[in-house]
Short mmCIF file of C-alpha atoms in Angstrom, two decimals:
data_model
loop_
_atom_site.label_atom_id
_atom_site.label_comp_id
_atom_site.label_asym_id
_atom_site.label_seq_id
_atom_site.Cartn_x
_atom_site.Cartn_y
_atom_site.Cartn_z
CA MET A 1 140.09 230.15 102.48
CA SER A 2 142.30 228.41 99.96
CA GLU A 3 141.34 226.45 96.89
CA GLY A 4 142.38 222.95 95.82
CA HIS A 5 141.76 222.20 92.16
CA ALA A 6 142.33 218.90 90.44
CA GLY A 7 146.03 218.31 90.05
CA THR A 8 146.94 220.57 92.96
CA ALA A 9 147.55 219.48 96.51
CA PRO A 10 145.72 221.45 99.20
CA THR A 11 147.84 221.06 102.30
CA ALA A 12 146.19 223.35 104.83
CA GLY A 13 145.80 220.44 107.23
CA ALA A 14 149.43 219.31 107.17
CA THR A 15 151.32 219.98 110.36
CA ALA A 16 154.38 222.15 109.92
CA GLY A 17 157.47 219.99 109.56
CA ALA A 18 155.45 216.79 109.21
CA GLY A 19 153.53 215.14 106.40
CA PRO A 20 149.77 214.59 106.57
CA LEU A 21 148.40 211.39 108.07
CA LEU A 22 146.43 210.80 104.86
CA ALA A 23 147.50 212.22 101.51
CA VAL A 24 145.27 211.57 98.49
CA ARG A 25 146.74 212.60 95.14
CA ASP A 26 145.13 212.52 91.68
CA LEU A 27 142.77 209.70 92.68
CA HIS A 28 140.69 208.16 89.89
CA ALA A 29 138.10 205.44 90.39
CA TRP A 30 135.77 203.43 88.20
CA TYR A 31 132.72 201.23 88.62
CA GLY A 32 132.80 199.10 85.48
CA GLU A 33 132.98 201.54 82.58
CA SER A 34 131.80 204.48 84.72
CA HIS A 35 134.65 206.87 85.59
CA ILE A 36 133.55 208.32 88.95
CA LEU A 37 136.59 210.09 90.44
CA HIS A 38 138.61 212.37 88.17
CA GLY A 39 141.74 213.30 90.11
CA VAL A 40 140.65 213.81 93.74
CA THR A 41 143.40 215.46 95.78
CA PHE A 42 143.35 216.38 99.48
CA ASP A 43 145.12 215.93 102.83
CA VAL A 44 144.05 215.05 106.35
CA ALA A 45 146.41 215.82 109.24
CA ALA A 46 146.65 213.64 112.34
CA GLY A 47 143.97 214.57 114.86
CA GLU A 48 141.79 216.49 112.41
CA VAL A 49 138.12 216.08 111.62
CA VAL A 50 137.68 216.80 107.91
CA THR A 51 134.47 216.63 105.88
CA LEU A 52 133.80 215.94 102.24
CA LEU A 53 130.81 218.06 101.21
CA GLY A 54 128.97 217.91 97.91
CA ARG A 55 125.75 217.04 96.16
CA ASN A 56 124.49 213.49 95.76
CA GLY A 57 126.55 211.69 93.13
CA ALA A 58 129.56 214.01 93.47
CA GLY A 59 131.89 211.12 94.39
CA LYS A 60 132.16 211.50 98.17
CA THR A 61 131.28 207.92 99.12
CA THR A 62 133.39 206.57 96.26
CA THR A 63 136.33 208.52 97.70
CA LEU A 64 135.94 206.78 101.08
CA LYS A 65 135.54 203.37 99.42
CA SER A 66 138.61 204.00 97.28
CA ILE A 67 140.69 204.85 100.34
CA MET A 68 139.45 201.61 101.90
CA GLY A 69 140.26 199.58 98.78
CA ILE A 70 136.72 198.41 98.06
CA VAL A 71 136.39 199.99 94.61
CA PRO A 72 137.32 197.52 91.83
CA ARG A 73 139.56 199.90 89.89
CA ARG A 74 141.41 202.93 91.18
CA GLU A 75 144.53 204.85 90.16
CA GLY A 76 146.57 207.62 91.71
CA SER A 77 148.12 207.80 95.18
CA ILE A 78 146.68 207.17 98.65
CA ALA A 79 149.39 207.50 101.29
CA PHE A 80 148.65 206.71 104.95
CA GLU A 81 151.36 207.43 107.53
CA GLY A 82 153.67 207.93 104.55
CA ARG A 83 152.97 204.45 103.15
CA GLU A 84 151.42 203.99 99.71
CA MET A 85 148.09 202.13 99.85
CA ILE A 86 146.77 202.28 96.28
CA ALA A 87 147.81 198.73 95.34
CA LEU A 88 146.82 197.06 98.63
CA PRO A 89 143.64 194.99 99.14
CA SER A 90 141.09 196.20 101.68
CA ASN A 91 142.12 193.73 104.40
CA ARG A 92 145.71 195.03 104.29
CA ILE A 93 144.46 198.62 104.38
CA ALA A 94 142.32 197.83 107.44
CA ARG A 95 145.31 196.27 109.18
CA ALA A 96 147.32 199.43 108.50
CA GLY A 97 144.90 201.27 110.81
CA ILE A 98 142.04 202.62 108.68
CA ALA A 99 138.40 201.75 109.46
CA TYR A 100 135.27 202.41 107.40
CA CYS A 101 131.75 202.93 108.71
CA PRO A 102 129.41 202.71 105.70
CA GLU A 103 126.20 204.68 105.30
CA GLU A 104 124.16 201.45 105.33
CA ARG A 105 125.88 200.53 108.66
CA GLY A 106 126.21 196.81 107.92
CA ILE A 107 124.74 195.52 111.19
CA PHE A 108 124.47 191.71 111.29
CA ALA A 109 120.87 190.66 111.99
CA SER A 110 121.90 187.23 113.30
CA LEU A 111 124.07 188.78 116.06
CA ASN A 112 123.14 190.74 119.15
CA VAL A 113 124.68 194.14 119.94
CA GLU A 114 127.65 192.80 121.87
CA GLU A 115 128.37 190.12 119.27
CA ASN A 116 128.32 192.80 116.56
CA LEU A 117 130.79 194.84 118.63
CA LEU A 118 133.12 191.88 119.10
CA LEU A 119 133.04 190.79 115.45
CA PRO A 120 135.82 192.87 113.81
CA PRO A 121 139.38 191.73 114.52
CA VAL A 122 141.78 193.96 116.42
CA VAL A 123 144.29 195.18 113.83
CA ARG A 124 146.50 197.43 115.97
CA ASP A 125 147.18 198.06 119.63
CA GLY A 126 145.14 200.77 121.30
CA GLY A 127 141.64 199.67 120.34
CA MET A 128 138.81 200.74 122.61
CA PRO A 129 137.60 198.02 125.04
CA VAL A 130 133.92 197.11 124.89
CA GLU A 131 133.33 198.61 128.34
CA GLN A 132 134.68 201.95 127.15
CA ILE A 133 132.44 201.79 124.06
CA TYR A 134 129.48 201.29 126.41
CA GLU A 135 130.57 204.40 128.33
CA LEU A 136 130.61 206.32 125.04
CA PHE A 137 127.21 204.91 124.00
CA PRO A 138 125.19 204.02 127.14
CA ASN A 139 122.22 202.98 124.94
CA LEU A 140 124.29 200.06 123.63
CA ARG A 141 124.96 198.75 127.13
CA GLU A 142 121.22 198.69 127.81
CA ARG A 143 120.54 196.90 124.51
CA ARG A 144 123.62 194.65 124.44
CA ARG A 145 121.56 191.42 124.29
CA SER A 146 119.17 192.77 121.63
CA GLN A 147 119.36 191.72 118.00
CA GLY A 148 121.44 194.30 116.16
CA THR A 149 118.81 195.13 113.55
CA LYS A 150 116.10 195.60 116.21
CA LEU A 151 117.78 198.81 117.37
CA SER A 152 116.58 202.26 116.39
CA GLY A 153 118.38 204.01 113.54
CA GLY A 154 120.37 206.11 115.99
CA GLU A 155 121.36 203.09 118.06
CA GLN A 156 122.42 201.23 114.92
CA GLN A 157 124.64 204.18 113.99
CA MET A 158 126.19 204.12 117.47
CA LEU A 159 126.80 200.38 117.07
CA ALA A 160 128.39 200.84 113.64
CA ILE A 161 130.77 203.49 115.00
CA GLY A 162 131.46 201.56 118.21
CA ARG A 163 132.33 198.43 116.25
CA ILE A 164 135.24 200.08 114.41
CA LEU A 165 136.62 201.64 117.61
CA ARG A 166 137.62 198.19 118.88
CA THR A 167 139.95 197.57 115.96
CA GLY A 168 142.74 199.94 116.96
CA ALA A 169 142.33 201.98 113.76
CA ARG A 170 143.27 205.64 114.19
CA LEU A 171 141.78 206.95 110.94
CA LEU A 172 137.99 206.60 110.86
CA LEU A 173 136.05 207.01 107.61
CA LEU A 174 132.43 207.84 108.45
CA ASP A 175 129.87 207.92 105.63
CA GLU A 176 126.75 210.02 106.35
CA PRO A 177 126.59 209.19 110.09
CA THR A 178 123.63 211.52 110.69
CA GLU A 179 121.50 210.48 107.70
CA GLY A 180 117.84 210.09 108.69
CA LEU A 181 118.43 210.55 112.42
CA ALA A 182 116.42 212.66 114.84
CA PRO A 183 118.04 215.99 115.86
CA VAL A 184 118.71 214.81 119.43
CA ILE A 185 120.62 211.78 118.07
CA VAL A 186 122.50 213.97 115.59
CA GLN A 187 123.67 216.06 118.55
CA GLN A 188 124.80 212.90 120.35
CA ILE A 189 126.77 211.75 117.29
CA GLY A 190 128.37 215.22 117.18
CA ARG A 191 129.42 214.97 120.83
CA THR A 192 130.84 211.51 120.14
CA ILE A 193 132.93 212.77 117.23
CA ALA A 194 134.26 215.58 119.44
CA LYS A 195 135.19 213.06 122.15
CA LEU A 196 136.94 210.82 119.63
CA LYS A 197 138.91 213.76 118.29
CA GLY A 198 139.87 214.60 121.87
CA GLN A 199 141.21 211.06 122.25
CA GLY A 200 143.47 211.46 119.22
CA TYR A 201 141.39 209.87 116.47
CA THR A 202 141.50 211.33 112.97
CA ILE A 203 138.14 211.40 111.18
CA LEU A 204 137.23 211.83 107.53
CA LEU A 205 133.51 212.43 107.30
CA VAL A 206 131.11 212.41 104.36
CA GLU A 207 128.18 214.60 105.31
CA GLN A 208 125.20 216.12 103.49
CA ASN A 209 124.25 218.23 106.49
CA PHE A 210 126.83 221.01 106.39
CA ARG A 211 125.28 222.65 109.46
CA PHE A 212 126.14 219.52 111.41
CA ALA A 213 129.56 219.35 109.74
CA ALA A 214 130.26 222.89 110.91
CA THR A 215 129.84 221.80 114.54
CA VAL A 216 132.47 219.05 114.37
CA ALA A 217 134.99 219.66 111.56
CA ASP A 218 138.20 221.62 111.24
CA ARG A 219 138.00 221.90 107.45
CA HIS A 220 135.70 221.07 104.58
CA TYR A 221 136.57 219.90 101.08
CA VAL A 222 133.92 220.49 98.42
CA VAL A 223 133.58 217.62 95.92
CA GLU A 224 131.93 218.16 92.56
CA HIS A 225 131.88 215.84 89.52
CA GLY A 226 134.55 213.59 91.03
CA ARG A 227 137.01 216.37 91.88
CA VAL A 228 137.87 218.48 94.92
CA ILE A 229 137.05 222.01 93.79
CA ASP A 230 137.50 223.98 97.01
CA MET A 231 138.65 223.82 100.63
CA ILE A 232 137.03 225.94 103.31
CA ALA A 233 138.38 226.21 106.84
CA ASN A 234 135.61 225.88 109.42
CA ALA A 235 136.41 229.35 110.76
CA ASP A 236 135.71 230.75 107.27
CA LEU A 237 132.47 228.83 106.73
CA GLN A 238 130.09 231.65 107.65
CA ALA A 239 131.85 234.09 105.34
CA ASN A 240 131.52 231.61 102.47
CA MET A 241 127.93 230.55 103.04
CA THR A 242 126.66 231.98 99.74
CA LYS A 243 129.31 230.08 97.81
CA LEU A 244 128.61 226.91 99.81
CA HIS A 245 124.88 227.15 99.07
CA ASP A 246 125.74 227.44 95.40
CA TYR A 247 128.04 224.40 95.56
CA LEU A 248 125.49 222.26 97.38
CA GLY A 249 122.37 223.51 95.62
CA VAL A 250 120.57 224.35 98.87
#
């Protein structure tokens, strides 16, 4: 295990001889007068699944939103594929190849499943065709003419993930994808993340359920009070369980 404190740059995920796909350095973010992120620093290497772990209110979701450019004020550095993103609006960030799947899923009630899938624009070559998304999520094929918000919670989560796969984005930001889902659906989401990793996607995951995170991730960053305070490799998770329980208050 290695530690990444504010102002330092944990680089365990960087491939030797190459920079990380995503490099976040000294990231600060505000909502109005509220200073939420206080110097978040971490890396994600191409092809990794990395989780942000922490208690409610630690700043995990704000970190994803800041990467995506949907926080009103942010400072610091967010480099994707070596290109600085901090000053770009969210539509430009999306077109660079980053996609965000929010915790609330954002399914459009006025559209059926297939219309929801077809809604986002393709931003880069290599997006997943709808037929392939149906192979990944057979439930969606069966429900493709159903109103998006009439789906079960698990099916809505599948739809929210499937929708961003069409865009051609290679970095997927997933916020609490297992929140409130039945264990059998959580397992299906886990298998999906493993398949996506196998296809070359890079995934940054906010997750409260560290037991689920341990089944899918390569590394875990612990976020506390708007800072990254530790990094734990998945192989070292069991040895650090006492410390993790202390961090997460469980």
